[in-house]
Short mmCIF file of C-alpha atoms in Angstrom, two decimals:
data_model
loop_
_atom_site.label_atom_id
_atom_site.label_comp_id
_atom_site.label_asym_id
_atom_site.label_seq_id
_atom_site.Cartn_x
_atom_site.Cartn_y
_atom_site.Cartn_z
CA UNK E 772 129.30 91.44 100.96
CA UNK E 773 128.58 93.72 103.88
CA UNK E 774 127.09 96.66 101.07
CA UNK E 775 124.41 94.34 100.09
CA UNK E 776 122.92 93.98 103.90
CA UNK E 777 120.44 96.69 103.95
CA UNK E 778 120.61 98.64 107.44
CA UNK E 779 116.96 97.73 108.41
CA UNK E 780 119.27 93.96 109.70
CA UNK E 781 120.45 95.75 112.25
CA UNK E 782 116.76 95.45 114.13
CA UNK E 783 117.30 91.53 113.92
CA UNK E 784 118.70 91.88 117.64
CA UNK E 785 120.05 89.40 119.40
CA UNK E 786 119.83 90.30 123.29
CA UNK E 787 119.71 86.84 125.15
CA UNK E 788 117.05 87.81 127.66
CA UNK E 789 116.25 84.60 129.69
CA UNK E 790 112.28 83.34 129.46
CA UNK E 791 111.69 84.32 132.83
CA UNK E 792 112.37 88.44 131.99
CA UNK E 793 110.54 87.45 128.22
CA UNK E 794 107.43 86.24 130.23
CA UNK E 795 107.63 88.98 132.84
CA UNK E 796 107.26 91.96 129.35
CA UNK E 797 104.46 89.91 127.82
CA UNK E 798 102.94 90.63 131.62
CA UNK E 799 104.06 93.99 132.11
CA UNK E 800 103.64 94.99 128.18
CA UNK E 801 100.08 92.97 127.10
CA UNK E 802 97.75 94.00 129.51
CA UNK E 803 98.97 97.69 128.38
CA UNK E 804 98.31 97.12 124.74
CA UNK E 805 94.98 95.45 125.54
CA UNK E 806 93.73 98.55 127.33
CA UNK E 807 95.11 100.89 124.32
CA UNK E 808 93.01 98.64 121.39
CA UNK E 809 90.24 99.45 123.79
CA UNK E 810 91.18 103.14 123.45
CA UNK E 811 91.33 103.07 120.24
CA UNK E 812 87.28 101.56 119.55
CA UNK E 813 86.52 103.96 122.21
CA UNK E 814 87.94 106.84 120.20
CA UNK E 815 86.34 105.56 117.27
CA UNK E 816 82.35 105.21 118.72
CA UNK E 817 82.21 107.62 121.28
CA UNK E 818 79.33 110.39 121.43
CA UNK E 819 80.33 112.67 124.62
CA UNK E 820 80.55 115.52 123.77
CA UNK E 821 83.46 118.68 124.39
CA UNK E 822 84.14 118.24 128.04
CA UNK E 823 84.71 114.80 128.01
CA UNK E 824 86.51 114.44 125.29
CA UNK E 825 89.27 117.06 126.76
CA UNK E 826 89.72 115.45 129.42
CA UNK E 827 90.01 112.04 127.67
CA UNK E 828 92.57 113.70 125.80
CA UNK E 829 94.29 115.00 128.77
CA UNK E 830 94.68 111.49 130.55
CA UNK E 831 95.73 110.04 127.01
CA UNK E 832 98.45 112.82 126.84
CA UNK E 833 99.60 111.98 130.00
CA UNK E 834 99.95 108.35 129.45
CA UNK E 835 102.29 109.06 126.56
CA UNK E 836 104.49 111.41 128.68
CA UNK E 837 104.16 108.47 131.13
CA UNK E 838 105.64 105.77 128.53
CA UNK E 839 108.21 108.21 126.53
CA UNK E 840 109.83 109.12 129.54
CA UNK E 841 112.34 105.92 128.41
CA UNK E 842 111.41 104.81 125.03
CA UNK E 843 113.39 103.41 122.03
CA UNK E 844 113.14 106.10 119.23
CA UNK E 845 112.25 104.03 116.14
CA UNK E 846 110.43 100.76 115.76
CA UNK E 847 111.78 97.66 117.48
CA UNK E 848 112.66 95.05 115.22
CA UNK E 849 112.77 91.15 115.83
CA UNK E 850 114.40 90.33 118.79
CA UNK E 851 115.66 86.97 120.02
CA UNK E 852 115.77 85.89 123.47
CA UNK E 853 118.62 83.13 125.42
CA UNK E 854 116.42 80.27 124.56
CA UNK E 855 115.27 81.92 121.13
CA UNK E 856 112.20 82.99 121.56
CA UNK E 857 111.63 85.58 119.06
CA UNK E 858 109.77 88.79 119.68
CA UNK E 859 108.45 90.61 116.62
CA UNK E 860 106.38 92.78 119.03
CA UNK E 861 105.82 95.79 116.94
CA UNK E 862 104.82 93.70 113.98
CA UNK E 863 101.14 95.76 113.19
CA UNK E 864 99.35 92.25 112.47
CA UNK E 865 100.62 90.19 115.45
CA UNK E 866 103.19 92.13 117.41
CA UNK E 867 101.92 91.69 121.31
CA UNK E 868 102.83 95.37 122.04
CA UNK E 869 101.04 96.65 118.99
CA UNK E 870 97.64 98.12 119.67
CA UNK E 871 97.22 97.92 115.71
CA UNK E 872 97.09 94.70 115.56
CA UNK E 873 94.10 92.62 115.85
CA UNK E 874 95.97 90.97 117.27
CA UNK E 875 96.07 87.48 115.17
CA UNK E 876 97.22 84.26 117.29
CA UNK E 877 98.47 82.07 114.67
CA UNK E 878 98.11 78.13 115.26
CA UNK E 879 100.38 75.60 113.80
CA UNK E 880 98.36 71.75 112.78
CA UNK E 881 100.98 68.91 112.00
CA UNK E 882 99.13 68.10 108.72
CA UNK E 883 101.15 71.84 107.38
CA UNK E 884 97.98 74.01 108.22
CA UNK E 885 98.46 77.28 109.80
CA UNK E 886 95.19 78.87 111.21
CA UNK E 887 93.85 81.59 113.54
CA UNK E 888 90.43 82.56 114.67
CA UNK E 889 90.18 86.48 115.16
CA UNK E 890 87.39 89.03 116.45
CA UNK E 891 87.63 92.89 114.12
CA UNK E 892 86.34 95.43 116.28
CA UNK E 893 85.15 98.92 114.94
CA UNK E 894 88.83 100.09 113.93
CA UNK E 895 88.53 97.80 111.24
CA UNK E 896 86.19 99.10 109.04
CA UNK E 897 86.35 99.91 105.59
CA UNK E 898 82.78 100.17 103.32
CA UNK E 899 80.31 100.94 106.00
CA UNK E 900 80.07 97.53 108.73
CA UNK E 901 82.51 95.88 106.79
CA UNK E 902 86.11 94.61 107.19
CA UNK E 903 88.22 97.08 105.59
CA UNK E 904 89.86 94.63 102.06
CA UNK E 905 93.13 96.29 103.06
CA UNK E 906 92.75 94.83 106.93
CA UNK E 907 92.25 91.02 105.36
CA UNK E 908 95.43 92.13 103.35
CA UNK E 909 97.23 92.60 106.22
CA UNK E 910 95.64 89.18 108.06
CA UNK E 911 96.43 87.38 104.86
CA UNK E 912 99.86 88.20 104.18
CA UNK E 913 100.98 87.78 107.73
CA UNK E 914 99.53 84.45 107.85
CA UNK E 915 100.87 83.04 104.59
CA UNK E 916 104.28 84.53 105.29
CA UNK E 917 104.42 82.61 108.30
CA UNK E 918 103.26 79.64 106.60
CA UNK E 919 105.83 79.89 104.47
CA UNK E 920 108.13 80.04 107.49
CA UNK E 921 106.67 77.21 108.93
CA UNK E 922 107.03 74.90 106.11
CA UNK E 923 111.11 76.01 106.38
CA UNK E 924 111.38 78.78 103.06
CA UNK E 925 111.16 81.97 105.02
CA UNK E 926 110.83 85.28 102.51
CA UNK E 927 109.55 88.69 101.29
CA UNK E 928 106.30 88.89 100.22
CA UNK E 929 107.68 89.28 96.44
CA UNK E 930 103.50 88.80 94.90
CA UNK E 931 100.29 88.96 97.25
CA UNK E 932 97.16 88.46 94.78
CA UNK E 933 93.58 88.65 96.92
CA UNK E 934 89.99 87.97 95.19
CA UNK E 935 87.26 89.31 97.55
CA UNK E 936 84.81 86.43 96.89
CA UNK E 937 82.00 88.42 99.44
CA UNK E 938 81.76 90.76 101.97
CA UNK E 939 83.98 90.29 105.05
CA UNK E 940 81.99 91.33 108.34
CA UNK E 941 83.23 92.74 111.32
CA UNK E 942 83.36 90.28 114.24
CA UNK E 943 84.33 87.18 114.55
CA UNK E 944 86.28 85.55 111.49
CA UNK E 945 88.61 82.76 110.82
CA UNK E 946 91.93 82.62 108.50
CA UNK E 947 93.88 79.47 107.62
CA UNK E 948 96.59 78.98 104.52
CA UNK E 949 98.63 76.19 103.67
CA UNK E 950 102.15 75.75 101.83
CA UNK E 951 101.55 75.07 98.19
CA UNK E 952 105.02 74.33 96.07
CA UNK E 953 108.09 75.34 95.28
CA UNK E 954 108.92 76.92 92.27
CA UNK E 955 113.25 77.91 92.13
CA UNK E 956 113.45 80.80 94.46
CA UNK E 957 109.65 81.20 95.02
CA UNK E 958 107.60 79.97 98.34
CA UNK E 959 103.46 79.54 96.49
CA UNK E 960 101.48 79.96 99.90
CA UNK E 961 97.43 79.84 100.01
CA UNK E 962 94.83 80.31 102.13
CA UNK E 963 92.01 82.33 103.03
CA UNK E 964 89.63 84.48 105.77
CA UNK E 965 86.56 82.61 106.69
CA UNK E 966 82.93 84.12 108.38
CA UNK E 967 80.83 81.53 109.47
CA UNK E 968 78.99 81.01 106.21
CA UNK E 969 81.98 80.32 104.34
CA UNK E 970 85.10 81.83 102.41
CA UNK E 971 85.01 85.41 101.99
CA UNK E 972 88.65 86.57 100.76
CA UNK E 973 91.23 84.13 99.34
CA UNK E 974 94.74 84.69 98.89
CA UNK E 975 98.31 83.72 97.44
CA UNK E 976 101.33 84.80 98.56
CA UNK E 977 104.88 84.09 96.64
CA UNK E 978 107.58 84.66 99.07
CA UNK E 979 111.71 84.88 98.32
CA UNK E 980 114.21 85.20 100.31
CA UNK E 981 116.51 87.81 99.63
CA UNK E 982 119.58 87.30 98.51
CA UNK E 983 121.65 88.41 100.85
CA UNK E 984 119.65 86.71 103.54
CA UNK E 985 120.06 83.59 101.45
CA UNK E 986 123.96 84.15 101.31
CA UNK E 987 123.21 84.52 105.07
CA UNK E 988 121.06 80.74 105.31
CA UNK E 989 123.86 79.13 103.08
CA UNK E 990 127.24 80.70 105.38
CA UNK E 991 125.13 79.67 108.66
CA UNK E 992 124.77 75.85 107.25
CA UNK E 993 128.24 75.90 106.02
CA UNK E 994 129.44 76.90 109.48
CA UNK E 995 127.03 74.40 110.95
CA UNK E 996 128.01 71.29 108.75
CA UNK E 997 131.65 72.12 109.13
CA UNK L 279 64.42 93.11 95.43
CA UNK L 280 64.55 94.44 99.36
CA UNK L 281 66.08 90.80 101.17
CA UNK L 282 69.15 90.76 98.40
CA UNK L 283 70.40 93.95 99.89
CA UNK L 284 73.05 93.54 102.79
CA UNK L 285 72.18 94.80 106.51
CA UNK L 286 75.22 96.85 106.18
CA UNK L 287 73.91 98.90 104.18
CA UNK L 288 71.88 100.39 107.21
CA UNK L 289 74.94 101.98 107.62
CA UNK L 290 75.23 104.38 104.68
CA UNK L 291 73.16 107.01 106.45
CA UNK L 292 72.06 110.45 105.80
CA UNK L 293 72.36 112.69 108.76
CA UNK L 294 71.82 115.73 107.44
CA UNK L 295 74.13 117.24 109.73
CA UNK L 296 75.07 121.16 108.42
CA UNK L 297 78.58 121.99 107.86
CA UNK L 298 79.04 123.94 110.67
CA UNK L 299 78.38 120.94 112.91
CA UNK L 300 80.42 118.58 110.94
CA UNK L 301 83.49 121.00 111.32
CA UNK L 302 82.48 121.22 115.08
CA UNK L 303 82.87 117.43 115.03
CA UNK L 304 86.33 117.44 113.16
CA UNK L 305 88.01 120.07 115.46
CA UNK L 306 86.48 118.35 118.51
CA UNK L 307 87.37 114.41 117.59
CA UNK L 308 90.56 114.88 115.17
CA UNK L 309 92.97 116.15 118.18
CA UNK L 310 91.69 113.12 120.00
CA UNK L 311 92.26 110.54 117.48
CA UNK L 312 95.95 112.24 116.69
CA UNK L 313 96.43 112.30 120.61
CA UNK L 314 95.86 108.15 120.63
CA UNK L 315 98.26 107.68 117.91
CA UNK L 316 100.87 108.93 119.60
CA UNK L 317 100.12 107.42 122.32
CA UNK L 318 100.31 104.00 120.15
CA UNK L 319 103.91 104.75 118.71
CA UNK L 320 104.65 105.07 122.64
CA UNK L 321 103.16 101.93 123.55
CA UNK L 322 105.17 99.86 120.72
CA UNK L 323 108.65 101.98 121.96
CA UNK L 324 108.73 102.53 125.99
CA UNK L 325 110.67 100.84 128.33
CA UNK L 326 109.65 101.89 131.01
CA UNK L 327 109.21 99.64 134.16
CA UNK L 328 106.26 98.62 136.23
CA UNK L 329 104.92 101.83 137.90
CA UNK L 330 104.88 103.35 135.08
CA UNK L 331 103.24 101.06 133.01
CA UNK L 332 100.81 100.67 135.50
CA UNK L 333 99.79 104.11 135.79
CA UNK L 334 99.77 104.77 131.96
CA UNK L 335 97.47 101.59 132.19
CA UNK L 336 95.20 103.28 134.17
CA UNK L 337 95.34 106.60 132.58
CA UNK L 338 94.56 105.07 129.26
CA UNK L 339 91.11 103.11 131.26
CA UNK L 340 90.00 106.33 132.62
CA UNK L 341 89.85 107.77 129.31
CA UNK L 342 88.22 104.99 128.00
CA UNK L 343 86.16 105.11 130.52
CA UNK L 344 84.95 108.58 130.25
CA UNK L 345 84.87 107.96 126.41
CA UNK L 346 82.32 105.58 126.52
CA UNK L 347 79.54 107.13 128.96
CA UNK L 348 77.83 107.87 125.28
CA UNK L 349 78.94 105.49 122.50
CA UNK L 350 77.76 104.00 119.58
CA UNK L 351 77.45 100.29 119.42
CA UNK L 352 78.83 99.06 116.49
CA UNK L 353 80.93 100.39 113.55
CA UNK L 354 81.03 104.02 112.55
CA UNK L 355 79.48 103.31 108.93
CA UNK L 356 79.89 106.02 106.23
CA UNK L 357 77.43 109.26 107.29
CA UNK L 358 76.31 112.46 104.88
CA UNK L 359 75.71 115.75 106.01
CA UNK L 360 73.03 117.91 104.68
CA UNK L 361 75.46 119.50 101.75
CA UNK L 362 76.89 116.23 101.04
CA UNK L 363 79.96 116.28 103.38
CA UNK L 364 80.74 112.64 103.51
CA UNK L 365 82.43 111.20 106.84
CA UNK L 366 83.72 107.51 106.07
CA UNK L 367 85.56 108.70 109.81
CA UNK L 368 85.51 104.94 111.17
CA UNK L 369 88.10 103.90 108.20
CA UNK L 370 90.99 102.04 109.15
CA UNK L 371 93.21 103.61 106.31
CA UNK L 372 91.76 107.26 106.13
CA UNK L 373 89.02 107.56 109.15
CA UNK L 374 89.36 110.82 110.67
CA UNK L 375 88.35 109.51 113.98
CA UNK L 376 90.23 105.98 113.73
CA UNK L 377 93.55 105.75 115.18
CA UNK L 378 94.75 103.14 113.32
CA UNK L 379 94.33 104.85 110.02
CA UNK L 380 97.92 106.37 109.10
CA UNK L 381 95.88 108.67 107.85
CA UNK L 382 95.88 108.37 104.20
CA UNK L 383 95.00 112.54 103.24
CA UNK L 384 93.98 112.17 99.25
CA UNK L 385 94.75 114.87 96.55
CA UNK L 386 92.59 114.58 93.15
CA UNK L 387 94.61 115.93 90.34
CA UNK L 388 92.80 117.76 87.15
CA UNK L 389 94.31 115.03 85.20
CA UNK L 390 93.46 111.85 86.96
CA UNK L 391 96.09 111.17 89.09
CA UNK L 392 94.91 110.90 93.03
CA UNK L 393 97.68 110.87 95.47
CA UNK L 394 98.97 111.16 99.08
CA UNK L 395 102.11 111.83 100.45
CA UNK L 396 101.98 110.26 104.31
CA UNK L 397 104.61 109.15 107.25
CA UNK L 398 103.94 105.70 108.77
CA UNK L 399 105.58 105.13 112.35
CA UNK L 400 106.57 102.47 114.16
CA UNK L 401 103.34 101.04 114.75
CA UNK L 402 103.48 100.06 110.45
CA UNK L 403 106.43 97.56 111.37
CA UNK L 404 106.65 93.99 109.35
CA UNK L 405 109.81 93.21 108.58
CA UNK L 406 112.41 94.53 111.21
CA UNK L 407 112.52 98.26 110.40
CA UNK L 408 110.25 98.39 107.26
CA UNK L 409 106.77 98.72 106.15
CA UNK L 410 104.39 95.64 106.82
CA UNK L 411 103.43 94.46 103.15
CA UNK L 412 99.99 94.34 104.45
CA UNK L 413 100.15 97.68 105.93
CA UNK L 414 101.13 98.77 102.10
CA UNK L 415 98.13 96.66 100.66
CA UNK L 416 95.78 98.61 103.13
CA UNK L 417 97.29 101.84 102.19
CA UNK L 418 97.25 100.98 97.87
CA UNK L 419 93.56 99.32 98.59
CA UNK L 420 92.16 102.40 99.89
CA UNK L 421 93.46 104.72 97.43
CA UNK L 422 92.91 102.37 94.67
CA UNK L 423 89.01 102.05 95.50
CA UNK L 424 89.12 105.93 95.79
CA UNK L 425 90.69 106.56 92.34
CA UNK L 426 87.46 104.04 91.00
CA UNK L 427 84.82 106.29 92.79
CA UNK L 428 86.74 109.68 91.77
CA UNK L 429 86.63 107.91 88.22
CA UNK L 430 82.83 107.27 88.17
CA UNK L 431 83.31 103.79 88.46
CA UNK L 432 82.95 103.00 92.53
CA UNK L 433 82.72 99.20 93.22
CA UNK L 434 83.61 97.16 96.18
CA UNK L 435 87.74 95.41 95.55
CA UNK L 436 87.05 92.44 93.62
CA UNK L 437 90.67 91.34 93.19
CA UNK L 438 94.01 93.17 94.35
CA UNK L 439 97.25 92.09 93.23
CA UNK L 440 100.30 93.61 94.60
CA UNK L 441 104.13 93.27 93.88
CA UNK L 442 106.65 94.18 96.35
CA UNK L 443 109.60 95.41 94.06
CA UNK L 444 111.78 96.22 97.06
CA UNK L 445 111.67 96.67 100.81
CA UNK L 446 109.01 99.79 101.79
CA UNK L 447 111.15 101.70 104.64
CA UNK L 448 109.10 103.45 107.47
CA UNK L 449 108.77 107.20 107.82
CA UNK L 450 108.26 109.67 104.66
CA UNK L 451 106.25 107.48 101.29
CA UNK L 452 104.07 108.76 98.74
CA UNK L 453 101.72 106.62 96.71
CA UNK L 454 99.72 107.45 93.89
CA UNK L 455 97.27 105.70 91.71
CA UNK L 456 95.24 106.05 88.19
CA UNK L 457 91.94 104.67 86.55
CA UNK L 458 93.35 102.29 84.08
CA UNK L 459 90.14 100.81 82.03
CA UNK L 460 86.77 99.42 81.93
CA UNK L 461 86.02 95.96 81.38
CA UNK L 462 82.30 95.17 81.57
CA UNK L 463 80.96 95.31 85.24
CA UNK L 464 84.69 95.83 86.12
CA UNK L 465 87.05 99.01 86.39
CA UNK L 466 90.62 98.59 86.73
CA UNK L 467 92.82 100.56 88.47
CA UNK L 468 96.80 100.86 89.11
CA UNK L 469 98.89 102.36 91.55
CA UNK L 470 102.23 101.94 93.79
CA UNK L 471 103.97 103.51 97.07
CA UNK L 472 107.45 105.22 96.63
CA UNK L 473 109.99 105.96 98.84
CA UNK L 474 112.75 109.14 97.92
CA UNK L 475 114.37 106.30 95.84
CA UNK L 476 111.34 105.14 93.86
CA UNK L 477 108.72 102.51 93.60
CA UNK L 478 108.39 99.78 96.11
CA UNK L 479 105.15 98.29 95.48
CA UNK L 480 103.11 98.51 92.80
CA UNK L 481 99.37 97.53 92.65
CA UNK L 482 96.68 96.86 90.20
CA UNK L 483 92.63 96.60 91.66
CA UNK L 484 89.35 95.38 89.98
CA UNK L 485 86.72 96.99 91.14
CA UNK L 486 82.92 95.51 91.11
CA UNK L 487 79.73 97.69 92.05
CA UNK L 488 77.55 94.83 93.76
CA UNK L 489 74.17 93.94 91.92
CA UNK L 490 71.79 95.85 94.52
CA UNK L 491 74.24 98.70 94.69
CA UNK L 492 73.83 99.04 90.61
CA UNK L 493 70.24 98.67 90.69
CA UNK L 494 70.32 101.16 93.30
CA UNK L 495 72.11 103.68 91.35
CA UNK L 496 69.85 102.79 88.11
CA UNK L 497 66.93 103.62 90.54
CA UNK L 498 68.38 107.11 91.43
CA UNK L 499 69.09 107.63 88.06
CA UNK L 500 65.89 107.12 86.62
CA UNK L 501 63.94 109.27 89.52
CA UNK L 502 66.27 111.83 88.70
CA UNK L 503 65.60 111.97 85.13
CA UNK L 504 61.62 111.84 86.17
#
C-alpha cells in the first residue's frame, strides 16, 4: 500500500524533541514572527518616501541573509515532539512561526465548542476597510477542521460552503463552530465569524479522511488492540 | 439615503494621482513588499540559533521602525488615479504593497476566461506539504469576484462554495475562472486551481452588489445620461 501514501506524509515528522527545547523555539521563534506581522502592516501603510524605504529594504534584506544562513528548504510540515506536542508551525492560519497568520488561538469548551477571538490588522483587507471573504475562508476552514479533529474524525476539507451574511470589519472579531453529524465517511462541521453586532460569515465544512490515512487509523488500532 | 451607506466606503477614494506618480509608487513600494516576502518564507524555514534570531529580530524593528515615521492609520482602501489607474494595493490576495498577498497577477482573455498562473511558498502550508484549503479559497475568492466585475456584474461574495477534489501541492498552480449566469440581483461565477496534473479545487461564487452600491451606480448612470 506504500504507492497510495502521497509524498507530502513524509512532513508528518516525528523528532521527539523534549518540552523543554519545544518551549525554548516558541521563545526563540514567536517573538520573531511577532515583529515580522508588524513588518508586514508597516509595509502595507507606510508613507516615507525613497530614502527610507531603501534602507528599510536594506535591513529587511539583511534579516533574511541573517535567517537563511541555516534554513530548511521547503515548508515544515507537522512535527511531533517526545511528549506529543504537535507543531504545525508553518500552518498560514495558526502556525506560531507564520507571519501570515493572524494568528488564530483556537479554544476548546467541554460542551464540543471550539472558539477563538482574533484582531485583522491592515494585511487583511479585501473591498476597501473590510476583511478580505477569502481571509474568513481561511479562519473558517481552519477552525472547523480542527473541530472536526476535536470531536475525534480528523479529515480533508472535501466541501467548504460560506454565505457572507454582512460585511466583516477589520479589527477585532470572533469565530466559533461546532461538530454537527456524521454522515458514512463525512465529518458536517459549522460555525461562524462574529463582529460585535452579530454573525457576519457562516460556514460548513465536510471533512474525510483519506483513505490511506484511514488504512493508517485502522492498522494503528489494530496494533493497539492486539 | 446617506446613513444606509457603510463608513467603509470612505475608503473608495479618488486621488487623482497621474500615472507617472502611480508608477513612481509601484517601482518604489513593489521591491519592498517582494523583499518582506522573502523574508517571511525565511522566517517559517531558519534554524538558526539565538544570535541570530536576535539580530534578524532587530533588523526587522528597525525597518519597521523607519517604516512607520509616516504611516497611514488604518487600512489601505481601494484609491483611483486621475486616468483611472485603480490601486486595491492593501489586498491580501493581489495587493501590490501587501506581503501576504501571493500575489495573484490576473490575465483577462478576449473570450471571458480570467486567469493567473502563480507559485505559493512555504508560508501557504495547511496540510503538511500542501496548499492550506483556505489559502485556495482566498486565492478562487479573489479571482472569482474579479471575473464578476470584468463581467459587468461586480458585487460583494454572497456565498462561496468550494470542493477540494484532491490535495493542492505548493509551488507552481494556475487557476482560472468564468462568468457563469445571472440570476436576479445575483451573478454566478465558477472557477478552480490546477496543478501540472489537473484540477484540485473547484469553486462556484454568488455575487451581490449591496443596495447603496446599486443605487449608487443608478445615480451615476442617470447623471451620465443627463
Amino acid at each position: 500500500m506504500t504507492e497510495s501514501i502521497p509524498d507530502q506524509r513524509l512532513l508528518y515528522v516525528s523528532d521527539n524533541l523534549s518540552d523543554e527545547e519545544i518551549q525554548r523555539q516558541v521563545d526563540l521563534y514567536g517573538p520573531l514572527t511577532d515583529s515580522v506581522r508588524a513588518l508586514i502592516a508597516a509595509t502595507v501603510q507606510t508613507e516615507v518616501d525613497d530614502p527610507d524605504v531603501r534602507r528599510a529594504r536594506e535591513l529587511v534584506e539583511e534579516a533574511t541573509a541573517l535567517l537563511r544562513r541555516k534554513a530548511i528548504p521547503g515548508p515544515y510540515g507537522v512535527r511531533w515532539g517526545a511528549s506529543g506536542w504537535k507543531r504545525g508551525w508553518g500552518n498560514a492560519a495558526d502556525g506560531l512561526r507564520n507571519p501570515v497568520a493572524p494568528p488564530l488561538e483556537l479554544h476548546y469548551d467541554a460542551d464540543g465548542r471550539v472558539w477563538a477571538d482574533f484582531r485583522l490588522g491592515p494585511q487583511y483587507e479585501g473591498p476597501a476597510g473590510l476583511t478580505h471573504g477569502g481571509v474568513s475562508a481561511l479562519i473558517l476552514d481552519q477552525l472547523l477542521g480542527d473541530t472536526a479533529v476535536a470531536a475525534g474524525r480528523p479529515g480533508m476539507t472535501g466541501t467548504l460552503t460560506l454565505r457572507y451574511r454582512r460585511p466583516t470589519p477589520l479589527g477585532d472579531l470572533h469565530a466559533e463552530a461546532r461538530f454537527d453529524r456524521i454522515e458514512g465517511v463525512k465529518a458536517f462541521v459549522r460555525g461562524h465569524i462574529a463582529d460585535a453586532e452579530g454573525v457576519t460569515v457562516e460556514a460548513e465544512g465536510i471533512f474525510i479522511l483519506p483513505r490511506w490515512a484511514r488504512e493508517a487509523v485502522t492498522d494503528q488500532t489494530a496494533s493497539t488492540a492486539g
